[in-house]
Amino acid sequence: MKTVFVRPELCIGCRHCEVACAVEHAQSRSLFDAVHEEKISQPRIHVETGINYLTFPNRCRHCDPAPCMQVCPTEALYRDQDTDSVLVAYDRCIDCAVCAMACPFGIITFRSVHQLSTDREVNAKCDNCIDRQRSGKIPACAEACKTGALEFGDANDLVRTSRRDFTLRMLRSEGTEVELQKIPANVQAFRTILEEIAGLSP
Amino acid sequence: MYDSHAARKIAESRALDSADQEIIVKAMDDGIETVWDRFADQQPQCGFGQLGVCCNRCAMGPCRIEPFGKKPTRGVCGATADLIVARNLLDDLSTGAAAHSDHGREVLEVLLDTAEGRSQGYQILDEEKLQTVAAEYGIQTDGRKKEEVAGDLARAMLEEYGTLKNRIQMTERAPQKTKDAWKNAGIVPRSVDREIVESMHRIHMGVGADYANILLHAMRTSLADGWGGSMMATEGSDILFGTPTPCTSLANLGTLSSDQVNVVLHGHNPILSEMIVKAAEDPELVKRAAEKGAKGINLVGMCCTGNELLMRHGIPIAGTLLDQELAIATGAVEVMVIDYQCIFPSIAHTAGCYHTRVVATSAKSKVPGATYMEFRPETGLDTAKEIIALAIENFPNRNPDRVRIPAKPVRMMAGFSEEAIKKALGGSYKPLIDAIVAGSVRGVVGIVGCNNPKIKQDYGHITLAKELIKRNILVVETGCAAIASGKAGLLVPEAADLAGDGLKAVCNAVGIPPVLHMGSCVDCSRILVLAAHVADELGVGIGDLPLGGAAPEWYSQKAISIGTYFVASGVYTVLGIPPKIFGSQNVIDLLTSQLDGIVNASFAVEPDPMKAADLLEAVIEKKRHALGI
C-alpha cells in the first residue's frame, strides 16, 4: 500500500504542503493564477499546532475499509482500485457531513469546487493527488515537503526505515527513544525555547 | 453562546494587568479582533522563517535550508544556513537602526528649523544641555545666542548621518577601553546612514559569504544607532523640550477619562505631540470642550511617544504596544494620534468599531481609514490645535453605553534621565559606586523592549524586574518594559519594600524607586551614557561593570539593534524571545559565547524570567569578582 507517511518530528510548520495542495486542486494548477480564481482552492492537508508549538500535517489516510465510504448515504465516496485512494464524486455528494462525523482523523472539510457549476459545498477532501499519480508523480504535499516530514511510498518500506533506526539505536545503546533522524542541536535548542514560551503564552 | 467565565480566563492568560484583562473581556464582548486573535490565526508559523533559514532576497529564490541535515544545504546562489541567518539578522538589525536614527534625524531637523526661526511653537528649552553637547562637538558657545549654537549643533549632528570624516562625535563618550575594543574589532561606526546603507549592500547576493564578517558589521551598525542616531534623538529632544527630571504620574487604561475629551498620543517621536500638549492648554479649545459637555481635555500617552511626554511633562500613560487596541475598545477615545513605529496597521479598522478617529500625522506613516493631518515644523502648533479641535468635535459622538474604563490608574514616577539620576545621587555617581563596591547593590540591569503576544503581556518584564530587585540589583528601564512596571506599581519609592535589604536601604536613603523609568526606546542611549560615566569614574570599560541587559518580551527589529549595541558596548544581554538565528549553530555560538572575547559581553536566550534572573545575577557576580569586589 502506497501512502503519504508522516514523520511529525520533522514537521516545522512551514505549510509548503498546504500551498502545494491548494495549487494542485485549483482549476489553473498555477500558484499565480490560483489566487485569482472564482472559487479559491483551499488546502486539503491541514498543518495544525498541538502543544508547545509543535505541528502535525494531517491529511486523509485513505483507510480501507474507509468509515466515510461506509456511512455515505449517496455512495458519493468510492475507491480507486489502482491507487487505493478514497475519492469523492462531487455531483453525488449532498453535503450531509455524515462522512466527516465518521472520519477518525477529522480531515474532511466542505468547500465549493471548480468541478461543479454551482456554489454548493461538497466534501473536498484529499484525493491523494490522483491525477498526479496517474501521470507518475507523487502527491503534491510530499513533493513540497523539504524536511521529509511527508514521505510518499510503500508503507512497509517507510516503516522499515523507522525499524532499522530503532535497531541501530538499540545496538548502539542509545536508548529506546525512537527518533528517525537525530534532531540537530540547534533545532533542539530552539524547540526547548519554544516549549518554555508555550508555558508563558496565552 | 458567549461564556463570560471563559472570556475572563482567556483575558487572564493574555495579560498580567487587571485593567488590561477587564478591557480584553470587553473587546471580546464587543467582537473586536485583537493582536491575540491574529496571533492564533497565524499558527503554525513557518519553521524556516523562525529558524532564519528562509531567504527571499533575490529572484533566483525564495530559498530555504533544510534544518535537519538533509538537502538543500545551500540556496540557489550557494549561501549556507550560516550566511542566510547572518544576512537576515543584519537586515532586521539595520531596519531597527534606521527606525531609531530616522526618528533622530527628524528631531534634529526641527531643532535646526527652530534655531533658524522657521518652526511654529518650538523653543530651545534646555540651554545647559545645548552648551554641553555643543562643547563636545567643538562648537563655540561663549557670547553666542542659543539659536546660533543650536543651529550649528543641529547641522553638525545632521552632517554625521552621512559624514565624510568617518567618525560620530558621541562615540567619544564611551570609555577608552570600550573604544579600544571597537577599534580592535574594526567596528567603530563611521556615520549613521553609512552603516545602514552598507548593510543593505552587504545583504545583496554575492557580497561576502563570511557570516562572522557580516555579524561584525551588524555590531558596527548597532553602535551607529546607540551612540549615534538614538543618542541624537535623545539629546536633540532634551535640548528642544527639556531634559527630564523626576515627576509623578499615572499608568494603565484607567488614565482615560469618563467625562473629558480623551486624546491618545501613540508612536515614538515627540515633535508633534509636544505641540499637542501646548494646544490642549489653549483657553479657546478648553472652552470649546466645555461647550460640548466635556469637563476638560485629557491627554494620555501610549508606547514611546507616551514615554517622551511622561518623562518631560508627567502626562499619564495608558499603556504599551499591546494596549493600543484595548484603549480604543474602552469606547472612550475621541482621537488617537499616531506618528510612527509600532502602530498596528489595522488600528483604523479597530477604531471603525467605535467613534474613535485615528489621526495619522507623518508622511512616512499613512494608514488607510485614518484622517491624515500632516505634521510640518512650520505649522506644528496649528496642526496640533486642529487635532484637538477634531477630538472635541468628536466628543458628542461617544456612546456612553459602550464605554468602560478601568477604575484605578496606578501611581508611578518617571523622569529619570541620566542627569536626573546623577542629581538624585547628590551630583555624583559615587554613592551608587560605593553601594556596589560595598555589595549592598550587586549591580544594575537595564530591562527594555516591547510586548509580544507570544508571552503573556508584561509577565516577562514584571517577573524579571521583581526578581532582580529582590536580589539587590537596581533596575533601569525604557520603552514598553518601563510602562509595564508603571502599571504594576514598581515605579514608586514604596516599591523598595519589594527589594532586597541592600537595595531597599539605598532607595530609601535617596528616595527613588528600585526600578527607574529612563524614557523611550531611543533613550536606551541614556543607559549607555550612565554606564560610560560609571566606568569612567572607575577607570574601566563598560564590559568590566556588573551590568546586564534584558529584553524579555521584545518583538521589534529596533530591539535587535538595541540588544546588539548593548552587547557591543560590553553589556551581557538576555533575550526572552529567540531571534531568528537557530538555523545556524555557528551564529548561535558566535553571539552567545565567542563575542565575549571581542567585546567582553554576549547574548543569551531565555524566555523564563526566573532563569533569566539567574543568568544575569551570575554574570554580575562574575564581573564583581573580576573587579575584586
XYZ file of N, CA, C and O in Angstrom, chain B residues 16 251 410-414 416 447 458-470 474-475 477 481-499 507 512-517:
204
model
N -1.169 40.359 32.203
C -0.927 40.294 33.647
C -1.757 41.334 34.389
O -2.223 41.099 35.497
N -0.509 55.443 35.460
C -0.400 54.488 34.357
C -1.588 53.542 34.344
O -2.188 53.289 35.386
N -2.658 53.516 38.178
C -1.634 53.247 39.192
C -0.656 54.421 39.251
O -0.225 54.936 38.219
N -0.317 54.809 40.458
C 0.622 55.916 40.650
C 2.039 55.470 40.263
O 2.417 54.328 40.497
N 2.787 56.358 39.653
C 4.144 55.993 39.236
C 5.043 57.220 39.196
O 4.576 58.353 39.227
N 6.345 56.955 39.122
C 7.317 58.031 38.906
C 8.055 57.772 37.611
O 8.263 56.630 37.215
N 8.437 58.845 36.939
C 9.282 58.720 35.746
C 10.269 59.883 35.761
O 10.459 60.521 36.796
N 13.612 59.789 35.031
C 14.988 59.517 35.453
C 15.945 59.500 34.260
O 16.402 58.457 33.827
N 16.245 46.706 31.776
C 15.186 45.903 31.143
C 14.489 46.799 30.134
O 13.987 47.868 30.484
N 3.358 41.593 29.747
C 4.063 42.152 30.926
C 4.594 41.092 31.902
O 5.327 41.438 32.825
N 4.237 39.829 31.705
C 4.680 38.801 32.655
C 6.209 38.724 32.711
O 6.812 38.643 33.790
N 6.835 38.728 31.526
C 8.298 38.636 31.478
C 8.952 39.839 32.137
O 9.871 39.695 32.962
N 8.457 41.036 31.798
C 9.030 42.270 32.356
C 8.928 42.290 33.879
O 9.902 42.550 34.579
N 7.720 42.038 34.362
C 7.459 42.257 35.793
C 8.094 41.158 36.647
O 8.674 41.439 37.706
N 8.020 39.913 36.170
C 8.621 38.830 36.941
C 10.130 39.048 37.058
O 10.717 38.883 38.138
N 10.753 39.443 35.940
C 12.205 39.655 35.964
C 12.567 40.848 36.857
O 13.481 40.750 37.689
N 11.846 41.962 36.693
C 12.174 43.160 37.482
C 12.037 42.862 38.977
O 12.921 43.204 39.775
N 10.943 42.203 39.354
C 10.737 41.906 40.779
C 11.832 40.997 41.315
O 12.327 41.179 42.429
N 12.211 40.006 40.494
C 13.218 39.048 40.938
C 14.581 39.728 41.094
O 15.319 39.439 42.047
N 14.900 40.636 40.167
C 16.210 41.296 40.233
C 16.303 42.234 41.434
O 17.318 42.239 42.140
N 15.254 43.005 41.666
C 15.354 43.941 42.808
C 15.396 43.154 44.126
O 16.082 43.553 45.064
N 14.709 42.023 44.151
C 14.768 41.171 45.343
C 16.210 40.724 45.602
O 16.640 40.561 46.737
N 19.730 46.849 41.042
C 18.952 48.018 40.625
C 18.511 47.825 39.175
O 19.283 47.358 38.341
N 17.273 48.190 38.879
C 16.751 48.025 37.517
C 16.482 49.390 36.902
O 15.870 50.253 37.537
N 14.900 51.120 33.242
C 14.038 50.641 32.166
C 13.700 51.734 31.159
O 13.707 52.924 31.471
N 8.779 48.114 28.487
C 9.155 47.487 29.760
C 8.891 48.449 30.908
O 8.376 48.058 31.964
N 9.247 49.723 30.705
C 9.068 50.719 31.764
C 7.586 50.983 32.018
O 7.153 51.144 33.168
N 6.797 51.003 30.940
C 5.352 51.225 31.111
C 4.745 50.053 31.889
O 3.893 50.236 32.765
N 5.216 48.845 31.559
C 4.728 47.662 32.276
C 4.980 47.809 33.770
O 4.099 47.529 34.596
N 6.172 48.259 34.126
C 6.487 48.428 35.545
C 5.636 49.529 36.177
O 5.286 49.445 37.358
N 5.321 50.550 35.390
C 4.422 51.596 35.887
C 3.070 51.001 36.237
O 2.539 51.211 37.345
N 2.526 50.217 35.315
C 1.205 49.608 35.530
C 1.220 48.676 36.745
O 0.234 48.514 37.441
N 2.390 48.032 36.962
C 2.480 47.032 38.027
C 2.883 47.643 39.377
O 3.069 46.912 40.351
N 3.037 48.965 39.403
C 3.329 49.616 40.679
C 4.770 49.512 41.145
O 5.057 49.692 42.328
N 5.694 49.244 40.205
C 7.108 49.130 40.607
C 7.846 50.462 40.523
O 8.998 50.550 40.945
N 7.200 51.478 39.951
C 7.904 52.746 39.723
C 7.582 53.774 40.814
O 7.468 54.965 40.534
N 7.405 53.324 42.023
C 7.206 54.255 43.143
C 8.218 53.921 44.232
O 8.642 52.764 44.354
N 8.617 54.920 45.027
C 9.621 54.646 46.063
C 9.187 53.524 47.016
O 10.021 52.749 47.478
N 7.866 53.400 47.267
C 7.378 52.355 48.181
C 7.678 50.950 47.660
O 7.701 49.986 48.432
N 7.894 50.827 46.348
C 8.194 49.505 45.792
C 9.529 48.981 46.311
O 9.848 47.801 46.144
N 10.316 49.866 46.933
C 11.584 49.426 47.536
C 11.334 48.339 48.571
O 12.234 47.549 48.879
N 10.111 48.284 49.102
C 9.780 47.214 50.063
C 9.889 45.836 49.425
O 10.048 44.840 50.131
N 9.778 45.789 48.090
C 9.888 44.514 47.387
C 11.344 44.146 47.118
O 11.647 43.055 46.649
N 12.245 45.104 47.381
C 13.657 44.885 47.067
C 14.365 44.207 48.239
O 13.854 44.178 49.360
N 17.579 52.859 48.109
C 16.409 53.544 47.553
C 15.781 54.462 48.596
O 15.421 55.606 48.293
N 14.302 57.079 45.855
C 13.985 56.669 44.472
C 13.340 55.281 44.466
O 13.547 54.501 45.394
N 12.584 54.982 43.403
C 12.059 53.613 43.264
C 13.194 52.638 42.932
O 14.251 53.066 42.443
N 12.987 51.352 43.164
C 14.023 50.360 42.834
C 14.086 50.074 41.336
O 15.006 49.411 40.864
N 13.075 50.529 40.603
C 13.038 50.411 39.149
C 12.880 51.826 38.603
O 11.922 52.520 38.944
N 13.839 52.254 37.798
C 13.847 53.643 37.347
C 13.443 53.746 35.868
O 14.005 53.057 35.011
N 12.461 54.602 35.590
C 11.990 54.824 34.225
C 12.909 55.844 33.562
O 12.925 57.004 33.947
